[in-house]
Short mmCIF file of C-alpha atoms in Angstrom, two decimals:
data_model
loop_
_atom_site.label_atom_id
_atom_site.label_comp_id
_atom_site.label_asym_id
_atom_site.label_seq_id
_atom_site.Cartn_x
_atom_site.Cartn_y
_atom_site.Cartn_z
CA UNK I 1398 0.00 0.00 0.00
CA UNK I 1399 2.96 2.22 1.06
CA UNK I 1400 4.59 1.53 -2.21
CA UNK I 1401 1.82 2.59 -4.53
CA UNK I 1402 1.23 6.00 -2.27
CA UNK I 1403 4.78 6.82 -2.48
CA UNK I 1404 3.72 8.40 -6.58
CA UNK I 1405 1.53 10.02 -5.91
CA UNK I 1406 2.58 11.94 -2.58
CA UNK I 1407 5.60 12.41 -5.16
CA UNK I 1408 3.71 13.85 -7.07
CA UNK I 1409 1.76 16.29 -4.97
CA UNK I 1410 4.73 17.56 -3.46
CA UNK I 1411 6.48 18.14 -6.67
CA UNK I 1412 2.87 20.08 -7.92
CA UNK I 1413 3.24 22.09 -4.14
CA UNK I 1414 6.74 23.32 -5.27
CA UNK I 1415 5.37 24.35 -8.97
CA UNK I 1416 3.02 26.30 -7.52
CA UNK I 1417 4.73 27.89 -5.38
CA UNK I 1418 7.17 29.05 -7.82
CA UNK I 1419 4.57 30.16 -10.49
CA UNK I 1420 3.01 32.48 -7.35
CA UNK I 1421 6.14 33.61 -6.32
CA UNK I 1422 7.28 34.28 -10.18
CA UNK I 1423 3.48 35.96 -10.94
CA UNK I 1424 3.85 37.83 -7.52
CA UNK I 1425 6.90 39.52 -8.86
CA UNK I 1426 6.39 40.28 -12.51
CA UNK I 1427 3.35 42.07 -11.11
CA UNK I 1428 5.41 44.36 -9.05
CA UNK I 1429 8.42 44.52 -11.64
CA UNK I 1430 5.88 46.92 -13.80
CA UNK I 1431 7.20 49.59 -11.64
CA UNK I 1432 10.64 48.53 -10.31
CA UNK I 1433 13.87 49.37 -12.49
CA UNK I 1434 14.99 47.15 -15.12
CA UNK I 1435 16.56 44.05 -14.55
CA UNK I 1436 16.86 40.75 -14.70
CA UNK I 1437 15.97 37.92 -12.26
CA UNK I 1438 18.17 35.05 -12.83
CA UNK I 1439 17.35 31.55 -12.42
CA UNK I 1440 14.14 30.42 -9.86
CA UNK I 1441 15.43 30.46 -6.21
CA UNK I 1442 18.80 30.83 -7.30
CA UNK I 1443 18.21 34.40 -9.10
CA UNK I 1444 21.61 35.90 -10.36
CA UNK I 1445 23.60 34.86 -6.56
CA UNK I 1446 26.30 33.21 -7.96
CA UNK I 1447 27.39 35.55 -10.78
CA UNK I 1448 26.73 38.66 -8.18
CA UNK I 1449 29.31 36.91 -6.17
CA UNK I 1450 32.27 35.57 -8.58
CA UNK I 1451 35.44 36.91 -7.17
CA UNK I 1452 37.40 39.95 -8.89
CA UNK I 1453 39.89 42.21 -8.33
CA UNK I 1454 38.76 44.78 -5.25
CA UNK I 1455 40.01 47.85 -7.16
CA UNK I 1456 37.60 46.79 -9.92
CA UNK I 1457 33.59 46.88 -9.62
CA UNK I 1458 33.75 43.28 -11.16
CA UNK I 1459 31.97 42.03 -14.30
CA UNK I 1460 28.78 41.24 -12.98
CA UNK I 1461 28.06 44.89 -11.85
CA UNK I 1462 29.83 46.16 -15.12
CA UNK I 1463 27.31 44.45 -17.11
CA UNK I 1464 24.53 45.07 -15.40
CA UNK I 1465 24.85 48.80 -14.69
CA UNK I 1466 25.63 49.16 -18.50
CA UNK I 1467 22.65 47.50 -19.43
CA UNK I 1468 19.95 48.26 -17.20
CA UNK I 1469 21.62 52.14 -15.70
CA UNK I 1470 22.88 52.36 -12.22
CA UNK I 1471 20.01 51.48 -10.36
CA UNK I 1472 18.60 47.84 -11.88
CA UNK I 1473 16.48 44.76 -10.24
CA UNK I 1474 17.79 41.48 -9.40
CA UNK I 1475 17.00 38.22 -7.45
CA UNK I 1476 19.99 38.21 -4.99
CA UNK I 1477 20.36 36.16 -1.33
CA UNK I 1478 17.35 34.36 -1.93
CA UNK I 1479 15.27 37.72 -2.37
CA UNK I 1480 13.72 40.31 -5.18
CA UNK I 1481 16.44 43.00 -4.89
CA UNK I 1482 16.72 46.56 -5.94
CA UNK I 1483 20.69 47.13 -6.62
CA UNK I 1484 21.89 50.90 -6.00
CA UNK I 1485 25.50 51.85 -7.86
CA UNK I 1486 24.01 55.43 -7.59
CA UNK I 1487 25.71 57.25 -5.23
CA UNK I 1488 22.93 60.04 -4.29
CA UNK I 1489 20.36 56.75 -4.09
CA UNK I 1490 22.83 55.29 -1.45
CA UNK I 1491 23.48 58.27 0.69
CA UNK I 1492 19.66 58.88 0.73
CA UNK I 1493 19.05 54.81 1.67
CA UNK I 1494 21.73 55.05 4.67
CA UNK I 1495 20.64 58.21 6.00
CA UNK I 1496 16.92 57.24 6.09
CA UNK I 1497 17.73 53.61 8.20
CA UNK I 1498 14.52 53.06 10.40
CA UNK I 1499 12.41 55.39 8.47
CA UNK I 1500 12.19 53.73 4.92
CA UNK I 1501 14.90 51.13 5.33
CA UNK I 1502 16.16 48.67 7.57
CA UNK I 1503 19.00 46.65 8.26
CA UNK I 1504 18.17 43.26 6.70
CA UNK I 1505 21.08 40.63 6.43
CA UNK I 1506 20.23 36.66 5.10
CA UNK I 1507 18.79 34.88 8.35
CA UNK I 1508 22.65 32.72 7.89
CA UNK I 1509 24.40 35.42 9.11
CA UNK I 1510 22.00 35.80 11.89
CA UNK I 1511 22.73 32.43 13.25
CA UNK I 1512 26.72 32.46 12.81
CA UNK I 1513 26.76 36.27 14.13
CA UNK I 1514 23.87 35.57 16.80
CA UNK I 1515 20.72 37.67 17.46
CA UNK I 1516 22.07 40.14 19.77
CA UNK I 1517 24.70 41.14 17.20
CA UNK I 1518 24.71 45.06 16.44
CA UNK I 1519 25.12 44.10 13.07
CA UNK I 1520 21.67 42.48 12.31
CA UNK I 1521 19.25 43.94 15.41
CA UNK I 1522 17.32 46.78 14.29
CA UNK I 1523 15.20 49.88 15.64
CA UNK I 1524 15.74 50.70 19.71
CA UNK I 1525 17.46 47.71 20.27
CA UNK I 1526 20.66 48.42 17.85
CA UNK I 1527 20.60 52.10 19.21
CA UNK I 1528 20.84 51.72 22.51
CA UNK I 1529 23.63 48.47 21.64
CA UNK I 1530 25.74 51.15 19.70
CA UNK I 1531 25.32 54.03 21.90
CA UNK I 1532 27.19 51.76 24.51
CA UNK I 1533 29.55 50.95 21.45
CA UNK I 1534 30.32 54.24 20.54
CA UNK I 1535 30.90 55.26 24.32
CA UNK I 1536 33.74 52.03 24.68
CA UNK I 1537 35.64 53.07 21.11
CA UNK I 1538 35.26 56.95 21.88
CA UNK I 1539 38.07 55.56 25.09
CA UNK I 1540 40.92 55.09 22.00
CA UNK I 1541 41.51 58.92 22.66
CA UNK I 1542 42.87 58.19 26.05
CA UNK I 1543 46.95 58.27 26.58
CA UNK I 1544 47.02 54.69 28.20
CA UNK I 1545 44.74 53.14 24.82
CA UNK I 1546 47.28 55.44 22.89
CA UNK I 1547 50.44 54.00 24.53
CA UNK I 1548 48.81 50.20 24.20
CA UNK I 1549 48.72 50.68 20.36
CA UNK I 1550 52.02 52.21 20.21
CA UNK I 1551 53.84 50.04 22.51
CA UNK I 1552 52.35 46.89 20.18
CA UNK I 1553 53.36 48.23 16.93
CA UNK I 1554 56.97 48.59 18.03
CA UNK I 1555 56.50 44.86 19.75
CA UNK I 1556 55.39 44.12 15.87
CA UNK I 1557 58.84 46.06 14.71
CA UNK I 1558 60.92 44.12 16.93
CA UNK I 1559 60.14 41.00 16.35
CA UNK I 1560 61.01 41.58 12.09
CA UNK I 1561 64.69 42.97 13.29
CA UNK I 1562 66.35 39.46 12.06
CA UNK I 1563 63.62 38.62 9.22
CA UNK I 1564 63.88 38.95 5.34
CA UNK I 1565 60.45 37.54 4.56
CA UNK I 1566 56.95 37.75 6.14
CA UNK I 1567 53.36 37.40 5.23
CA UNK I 1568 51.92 40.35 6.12
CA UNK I 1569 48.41 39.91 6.19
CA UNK I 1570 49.31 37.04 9.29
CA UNK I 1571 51.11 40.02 10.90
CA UNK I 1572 48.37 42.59 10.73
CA UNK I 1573 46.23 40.04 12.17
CA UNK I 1574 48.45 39.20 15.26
CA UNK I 1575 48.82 43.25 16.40
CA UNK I 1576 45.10 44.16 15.51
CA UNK I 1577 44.39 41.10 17.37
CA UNK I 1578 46.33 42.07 20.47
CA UNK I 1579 45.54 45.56 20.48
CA UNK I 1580 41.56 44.87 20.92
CA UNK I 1581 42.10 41.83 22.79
CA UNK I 1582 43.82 43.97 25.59
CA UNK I 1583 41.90 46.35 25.36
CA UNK I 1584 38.46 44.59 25.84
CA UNK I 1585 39.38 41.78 27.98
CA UNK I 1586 43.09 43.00 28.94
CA UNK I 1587 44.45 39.95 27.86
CA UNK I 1588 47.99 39.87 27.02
CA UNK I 1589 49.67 38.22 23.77
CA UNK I 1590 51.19 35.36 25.94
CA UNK I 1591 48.37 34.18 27.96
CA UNK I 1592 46.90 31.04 26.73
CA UNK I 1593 43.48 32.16 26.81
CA UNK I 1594 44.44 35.40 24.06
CA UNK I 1595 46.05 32.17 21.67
CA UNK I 1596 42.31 30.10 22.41
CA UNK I 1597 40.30 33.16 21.07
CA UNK I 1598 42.57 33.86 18.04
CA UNK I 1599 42.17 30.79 17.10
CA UNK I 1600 38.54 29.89 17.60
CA UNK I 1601 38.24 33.38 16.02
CA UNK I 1602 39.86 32.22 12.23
CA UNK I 1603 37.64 29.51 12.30
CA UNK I 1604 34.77 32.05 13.04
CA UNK I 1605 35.88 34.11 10.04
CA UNK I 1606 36.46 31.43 7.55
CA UNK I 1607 32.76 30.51 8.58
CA UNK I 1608 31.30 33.37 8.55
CA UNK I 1609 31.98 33.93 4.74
CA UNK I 1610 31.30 30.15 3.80
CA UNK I 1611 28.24 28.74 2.11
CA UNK I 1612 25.71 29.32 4.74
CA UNK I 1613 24.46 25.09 5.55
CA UNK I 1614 24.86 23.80 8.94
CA UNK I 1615 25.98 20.19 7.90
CA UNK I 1616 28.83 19.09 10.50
CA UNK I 1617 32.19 19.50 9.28
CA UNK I 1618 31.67 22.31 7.19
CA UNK I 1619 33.15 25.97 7.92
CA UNK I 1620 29.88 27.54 8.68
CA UNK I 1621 28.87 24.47 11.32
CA UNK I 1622 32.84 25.01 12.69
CA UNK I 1623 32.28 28.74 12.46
CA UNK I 1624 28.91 28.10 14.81
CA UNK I 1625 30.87 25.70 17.50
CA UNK I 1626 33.49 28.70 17.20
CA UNK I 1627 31.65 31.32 18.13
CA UNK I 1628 30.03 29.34 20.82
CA UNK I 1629 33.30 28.77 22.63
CA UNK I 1630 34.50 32.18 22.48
CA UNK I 1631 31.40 33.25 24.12
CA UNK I 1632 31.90 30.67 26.68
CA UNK I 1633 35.60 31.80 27.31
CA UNK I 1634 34.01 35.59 27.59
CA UNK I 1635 31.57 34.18 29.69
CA UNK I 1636 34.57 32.69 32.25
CA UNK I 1637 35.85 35.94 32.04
CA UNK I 1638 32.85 37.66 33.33
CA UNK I 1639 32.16 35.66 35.93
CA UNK I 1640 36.06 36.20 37.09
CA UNK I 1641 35.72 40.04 37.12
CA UNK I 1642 32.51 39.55 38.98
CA UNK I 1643 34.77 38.28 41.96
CA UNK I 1644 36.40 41.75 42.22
CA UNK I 1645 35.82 43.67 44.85
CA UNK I 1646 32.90 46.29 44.28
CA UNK I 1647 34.25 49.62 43.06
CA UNK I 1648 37.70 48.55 41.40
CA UNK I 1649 38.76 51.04 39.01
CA UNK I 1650 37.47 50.06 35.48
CA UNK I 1651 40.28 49.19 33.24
CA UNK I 1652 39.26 47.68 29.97
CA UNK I 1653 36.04 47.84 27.73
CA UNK I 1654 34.36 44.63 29.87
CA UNK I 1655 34.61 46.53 32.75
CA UNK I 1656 32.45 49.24 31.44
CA UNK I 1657 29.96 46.67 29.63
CA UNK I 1658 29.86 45.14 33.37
CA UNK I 1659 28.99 48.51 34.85
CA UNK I 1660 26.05 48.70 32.47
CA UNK I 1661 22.98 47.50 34.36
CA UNK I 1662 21.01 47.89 31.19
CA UNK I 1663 22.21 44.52 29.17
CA UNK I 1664 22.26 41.30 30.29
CA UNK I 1665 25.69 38.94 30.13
CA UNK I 1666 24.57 37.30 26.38
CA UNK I 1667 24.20 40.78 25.07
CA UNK I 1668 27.83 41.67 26.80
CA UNK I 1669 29.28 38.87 25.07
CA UNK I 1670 28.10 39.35 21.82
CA UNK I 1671 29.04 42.89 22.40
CA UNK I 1672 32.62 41.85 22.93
CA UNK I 1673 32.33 39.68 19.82
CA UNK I 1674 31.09 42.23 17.50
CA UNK I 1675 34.35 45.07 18.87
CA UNK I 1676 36.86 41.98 18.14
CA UNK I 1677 35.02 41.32 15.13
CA UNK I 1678 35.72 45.01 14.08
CA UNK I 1679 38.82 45.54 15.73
CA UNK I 1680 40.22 42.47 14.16
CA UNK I 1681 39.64 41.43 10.59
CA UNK I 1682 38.93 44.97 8.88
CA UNK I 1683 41.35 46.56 10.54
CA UNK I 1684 44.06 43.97 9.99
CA UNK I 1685 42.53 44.18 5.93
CA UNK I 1686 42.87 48.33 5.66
CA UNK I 1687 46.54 48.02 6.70
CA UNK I 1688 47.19 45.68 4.33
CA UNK I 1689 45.88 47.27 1.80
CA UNK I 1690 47.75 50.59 2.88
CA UNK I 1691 50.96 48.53 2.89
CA UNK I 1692 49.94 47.37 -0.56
CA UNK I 1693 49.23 50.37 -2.61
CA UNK I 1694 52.22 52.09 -0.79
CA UNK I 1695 54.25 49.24 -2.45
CA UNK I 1696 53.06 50.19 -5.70
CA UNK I 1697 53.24 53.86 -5.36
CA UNK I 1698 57.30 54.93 -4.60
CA UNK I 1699 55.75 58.95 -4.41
CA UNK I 1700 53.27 58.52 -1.86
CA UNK I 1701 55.48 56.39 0.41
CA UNK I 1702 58.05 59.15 -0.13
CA UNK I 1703 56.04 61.83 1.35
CA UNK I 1704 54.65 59.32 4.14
CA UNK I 1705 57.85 59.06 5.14
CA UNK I 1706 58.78 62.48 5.30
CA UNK I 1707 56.12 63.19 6.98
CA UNK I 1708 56.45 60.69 9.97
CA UNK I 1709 60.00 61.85 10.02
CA UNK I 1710 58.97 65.64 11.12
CA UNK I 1711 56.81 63.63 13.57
CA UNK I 1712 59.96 61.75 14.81
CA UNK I 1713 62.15 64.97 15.30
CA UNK I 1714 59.73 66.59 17.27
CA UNK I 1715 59.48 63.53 19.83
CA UNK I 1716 61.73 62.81 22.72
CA UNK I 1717 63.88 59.55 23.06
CA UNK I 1718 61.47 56.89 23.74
CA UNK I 1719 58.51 59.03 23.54
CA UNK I 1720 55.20 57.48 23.33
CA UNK I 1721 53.33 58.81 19.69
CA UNK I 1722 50.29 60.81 21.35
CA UNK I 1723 46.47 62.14 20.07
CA UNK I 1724 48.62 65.55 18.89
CA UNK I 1725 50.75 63.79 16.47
CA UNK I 1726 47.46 61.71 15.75
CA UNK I 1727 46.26 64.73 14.55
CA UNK I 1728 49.68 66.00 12.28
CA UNK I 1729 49.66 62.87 10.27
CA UNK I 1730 47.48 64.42 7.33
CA UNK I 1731 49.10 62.95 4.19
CA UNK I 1732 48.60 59.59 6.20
CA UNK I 1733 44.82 60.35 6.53
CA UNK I 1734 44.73 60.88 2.79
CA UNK I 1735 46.73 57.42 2.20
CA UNK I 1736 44.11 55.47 4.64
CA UNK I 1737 41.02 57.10 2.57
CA UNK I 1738 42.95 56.39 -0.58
CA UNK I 1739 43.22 52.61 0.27
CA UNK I 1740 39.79 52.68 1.43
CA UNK I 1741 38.27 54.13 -1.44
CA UNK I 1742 40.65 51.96 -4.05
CA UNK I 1743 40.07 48.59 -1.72
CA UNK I 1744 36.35 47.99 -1.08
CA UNK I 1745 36.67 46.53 2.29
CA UNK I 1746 32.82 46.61 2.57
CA UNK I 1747 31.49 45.79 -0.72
CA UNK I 1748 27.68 46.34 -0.05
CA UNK I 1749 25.31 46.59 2.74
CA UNK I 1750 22.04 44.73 3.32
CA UNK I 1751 19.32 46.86 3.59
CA UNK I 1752 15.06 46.24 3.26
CA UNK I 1753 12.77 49.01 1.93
CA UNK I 1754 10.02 49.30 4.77
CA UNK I 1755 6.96 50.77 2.66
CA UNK I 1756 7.37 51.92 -1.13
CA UNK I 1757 10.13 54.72 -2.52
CA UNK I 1758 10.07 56.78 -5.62
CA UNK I 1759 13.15 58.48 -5.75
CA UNK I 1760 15.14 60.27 -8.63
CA UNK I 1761 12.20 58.06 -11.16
CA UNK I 1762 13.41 54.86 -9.92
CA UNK I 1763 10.22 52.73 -8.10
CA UNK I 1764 11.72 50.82 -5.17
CA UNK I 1765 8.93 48.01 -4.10
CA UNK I 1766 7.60 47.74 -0.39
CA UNK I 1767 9.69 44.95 0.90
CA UNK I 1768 12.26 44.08 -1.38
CA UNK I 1769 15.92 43.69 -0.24
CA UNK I 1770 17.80 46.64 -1.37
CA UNK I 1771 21.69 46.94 -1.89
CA UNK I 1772 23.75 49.97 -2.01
CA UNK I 1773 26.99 49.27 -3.73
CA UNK I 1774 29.84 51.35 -2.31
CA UNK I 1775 32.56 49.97 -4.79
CA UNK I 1776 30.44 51.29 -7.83
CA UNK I 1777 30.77 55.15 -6.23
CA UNK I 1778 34.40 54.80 -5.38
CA UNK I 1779 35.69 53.74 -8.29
CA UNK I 1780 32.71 55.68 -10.45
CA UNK I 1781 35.09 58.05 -13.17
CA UNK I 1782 32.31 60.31 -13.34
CA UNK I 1783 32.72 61.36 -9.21
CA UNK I 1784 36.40 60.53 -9.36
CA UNK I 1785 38.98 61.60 -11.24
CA UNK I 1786 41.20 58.75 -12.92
CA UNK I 1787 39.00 56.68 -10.66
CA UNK I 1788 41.51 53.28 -10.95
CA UNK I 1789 44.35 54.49 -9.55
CA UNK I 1790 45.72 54.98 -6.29
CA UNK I 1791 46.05 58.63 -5.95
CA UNK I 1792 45.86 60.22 -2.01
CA UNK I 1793 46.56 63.83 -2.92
CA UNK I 1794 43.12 63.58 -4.38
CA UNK I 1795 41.67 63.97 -0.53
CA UNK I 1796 43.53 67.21 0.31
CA UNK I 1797 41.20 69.64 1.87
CA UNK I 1798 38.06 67.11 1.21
CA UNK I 1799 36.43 64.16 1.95
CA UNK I 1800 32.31 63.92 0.53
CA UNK I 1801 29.61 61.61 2.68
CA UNK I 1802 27.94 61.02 -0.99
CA UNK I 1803 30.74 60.03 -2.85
CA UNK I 1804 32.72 57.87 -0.11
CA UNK I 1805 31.25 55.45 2.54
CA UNK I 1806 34.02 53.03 3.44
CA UNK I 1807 32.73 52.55 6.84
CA UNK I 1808 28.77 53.22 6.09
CA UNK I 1809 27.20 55.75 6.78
CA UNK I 1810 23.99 57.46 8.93
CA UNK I 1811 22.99 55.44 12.01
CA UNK I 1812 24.44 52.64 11.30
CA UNK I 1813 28.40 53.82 10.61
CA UNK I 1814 30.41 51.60 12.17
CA UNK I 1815 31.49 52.89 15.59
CA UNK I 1816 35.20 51.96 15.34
CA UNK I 1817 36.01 53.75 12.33
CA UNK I 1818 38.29 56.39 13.77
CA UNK I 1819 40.03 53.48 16.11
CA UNK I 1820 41.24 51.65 13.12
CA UNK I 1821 42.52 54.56 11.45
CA UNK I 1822 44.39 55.63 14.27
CA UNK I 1823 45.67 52.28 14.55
CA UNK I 1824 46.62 51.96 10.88
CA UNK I 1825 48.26 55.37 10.97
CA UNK I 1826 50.61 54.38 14.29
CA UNK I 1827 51.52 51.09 12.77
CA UNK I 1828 52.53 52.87 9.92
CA UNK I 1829 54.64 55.50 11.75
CA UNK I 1830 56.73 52.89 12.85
CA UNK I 1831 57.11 50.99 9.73
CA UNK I 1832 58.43 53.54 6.83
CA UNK I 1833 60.57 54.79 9.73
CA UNK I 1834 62.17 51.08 10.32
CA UNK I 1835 61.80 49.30 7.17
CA UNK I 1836 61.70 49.10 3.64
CA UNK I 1837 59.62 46.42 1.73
CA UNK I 1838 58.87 45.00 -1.82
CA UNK I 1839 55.83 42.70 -2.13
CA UNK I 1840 57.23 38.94 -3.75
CA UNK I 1841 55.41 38.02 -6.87
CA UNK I 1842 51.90 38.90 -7.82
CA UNK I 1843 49.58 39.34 -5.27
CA UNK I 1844 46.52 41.81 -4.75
CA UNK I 1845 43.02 41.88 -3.05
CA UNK I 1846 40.30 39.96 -4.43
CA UNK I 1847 36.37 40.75 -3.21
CA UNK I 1848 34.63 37.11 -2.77
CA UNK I 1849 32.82 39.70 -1.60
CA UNK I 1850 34.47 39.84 1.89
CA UNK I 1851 38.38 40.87 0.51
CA UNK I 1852 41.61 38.89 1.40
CA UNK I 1853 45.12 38.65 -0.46
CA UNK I 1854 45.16 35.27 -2.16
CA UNK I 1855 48.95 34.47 -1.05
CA UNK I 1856 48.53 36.77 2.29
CA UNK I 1857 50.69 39.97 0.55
CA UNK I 1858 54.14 38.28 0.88
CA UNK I 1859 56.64 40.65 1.69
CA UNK I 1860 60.64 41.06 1.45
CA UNK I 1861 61.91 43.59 4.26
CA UNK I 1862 65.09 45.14 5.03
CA UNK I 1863 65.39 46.74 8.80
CA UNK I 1864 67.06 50.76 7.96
CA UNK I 1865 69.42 49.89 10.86
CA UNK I 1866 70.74 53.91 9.94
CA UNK I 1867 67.93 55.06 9.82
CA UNK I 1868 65.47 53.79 12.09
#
């Protein structure tokens, strides 16, 4: 009896999925009469994989090249499993991220949500992610203090000492291990030697290398690793926390845990994913602008030049065994222009995901109530009509401006990422002590490729010579 069911409930289920296609394909063709032109790719599938074939990060890659020529700047897709309205327009993308809450909201793929966790600032929405990144913004706004100051400073010359007797490195692996350090001591105060800092690093790879990954939970693959990862880390944060806990009452607060335990407004899980989301932030895009600084520097002998000369000014106006301090901070200008520069020319943040809450006419183009919309920052940056020889990696292009509209490296409106100024100011001391200590030439071909999260394939391989006359 079984046996002769078995075609027929076949059957029906196959005829369920038909139908539920031809309703979802007749749902949208009835709204595409007033959304931009497009196409939608493949059922369920939609144009995902060609949105996402790697390319050069310097480059908009061919998938946006051939759809923005076709269709304009702003076009339909079917991206992430959704209908999607795709923004290269850069007036369309500063309007989307300054009206978060209001028209649009944050909207990542429900994956991310369960690698990243629901109390992560970077997928809660409305009160909840305000009141998470107000207590954000008041822990990074601390990098301004001398003793964060010296901790950076003090770590980049660890970094410098440790390449005295060393011709070759990887430097993406090195960028890594001091961004790593600096936000591990300063949220937890864990040093570089303690076994717990070596646990976290490296639950925290696997993390990464999962968080990018085909999103299935099947075990054994990165995204189920990058789940178990995550869920140790947060039980080593939690073993922290209940450590500090033990302190007596009214011990001066010395890291960024110490504030989020002063807090009486979040509860421990929303602590801990706090501290995930600052070494999230303090680790892997920070680690990724200075290697892309160290990689367009290689390629541009001028700009390194003045970089140099300027950090040397800085050095002559220092005492022996000075600490760098917020004042030279704020004299490193041609650096600022540099970090923009490789921000602008590397695309560490590709694309934001954002939802359109009700329906948007704006500059002619219909956005549909509901769909997924994506505003492309790598399209504006590298856009010849805003930029001037828009594909190469020019810094004197940001003296005496920097426009919102035309350059979002780090977001923009509500939800700009908090730490944007700490990982400059990082970047910018690192460098200090690098084109004043060493020279380097990058070892065969190597540059950053967007997957769309951006990495070096061979980790920028380096040769380096220590100025022992000059340092």
């Amino acid at each position: 009896m079984g046996a002769e069911i078995f075609p027929f409930a076949l059957a029906f289920f196959f005829g369920v999925v038909l139908a539920i296609l031809f309703l979802h394909v007749w749902y949208q063709r009835k709204e595409l009469k007033h959304a931009p032109q497009g196409s939608m790719g493949w059922p369920l599938v939609g144009e995902t994989p060609g949105f996402l074939r790697p390319h050069r990060s310097n480059s908009i890659g061919r998938f946006l090249q051939e759809h923005s020529s076709r269709y304009g700047k702003v076009f339909r897709s079917h991206l992430f499993g959704s209908a999607t309205i795709v923004s290269c327009d850069h007036e369309l993308n500063f309007f989307i991220l300054q009206n978060e809450e209001k028209i649009f909201e944050c909207s990542y793929p429900k994956a991310i949500h369960g690698v990243l966790g629901k109390h992560s600032m970077l997928v809660v929405t409305g009160e909840e992610h305000k009141r998470l990144r107000n207590t954000i913004l008041g822990l990074t706004n601390s990098w301004k203090s001398e003793e964060n100051l010296r901790d950076i400073d003090e770590h980049a010359v660890s970094v410098m000492e440790s390449w005295r007797d060393r011709q070759n490195i990887i430097f993406c692996e090195e960028a890594r291990k001091f961004t790593f350090n600096v936000i591990v001591k300063q949220i937890l105060s864990l040093k570089p030697e303690e076994p717990q800092t070596a646990e976290i690093l490296q639950d925290f790879l696997t993390f990464m290398k999962g968080l990018v990954s085909f999103p299935m939970y099947i075990p054994g693959t990165p995204y189920a690793k990058a789940v178990k990862a995550r869920a140790r880390i947060s039980s080593t944060v939690e073993g922290i926390v209940q450590e500090r806990r033990k302190k007596e009452a009214g011990s001066e607060k010395c890291d960024f845990l110490d504030v989020l335990l002063s807090s009486g407004n979040l509860c421990d899980k929303k602590r801990v994913s706090l501290v995930l989301d600052l070494l999230l932030g303090g680790y892997e895009t920070t680690s990724l602008l200075m290697t892309l600084v160290v990689y367009f520097l290689g390629n541009c002998p001028t700009a390194l030049q003045q970089l140099k000369e300027e950090h040397q000014m800085i050095r002559r106006r220092k005492k022996g065994g000075e600490h760098l301090s917020l004042e030279d901070y704020k004299q490193m200008e041609f650096t600022q222009n540099v970090i923009h520069e490789s921000l602008r020319c590397g695309n560490i943040v590709k694309f934001v995901h954002r939802k359109a809450l009700k329906a948007v006419n704006f500059k002619g183009y219909e956005l549909p109530a509901g769909w997924k919309v994506l505003p492309i920052f790598s399209t504006v940056h590298l856009d010849p009509s805003l930029h001037d020889k828009a594909s190469e990696f020019f810094p004197w292009r940001w003296e005496g401006q920097c426009s919102s509209k035309r350059f979002a490296p780090f977001g923009g409106g509500p939800r700009m990422c908090p730490g944007a100024e700490l990982a400059k100011v990082e970047t910018a001391f690192f460098l200090h002590h690098l084109v004043l200590n060493f020279r380097w030439t990058i070892q065969g071909e190597d540059y950053p490729i967007a997957y769309p999260y951006v990495e070096f394939q061979r980790g920028l391989p380096l040769r380096i010579e220590h100025l022992k006359n000059e340092g």
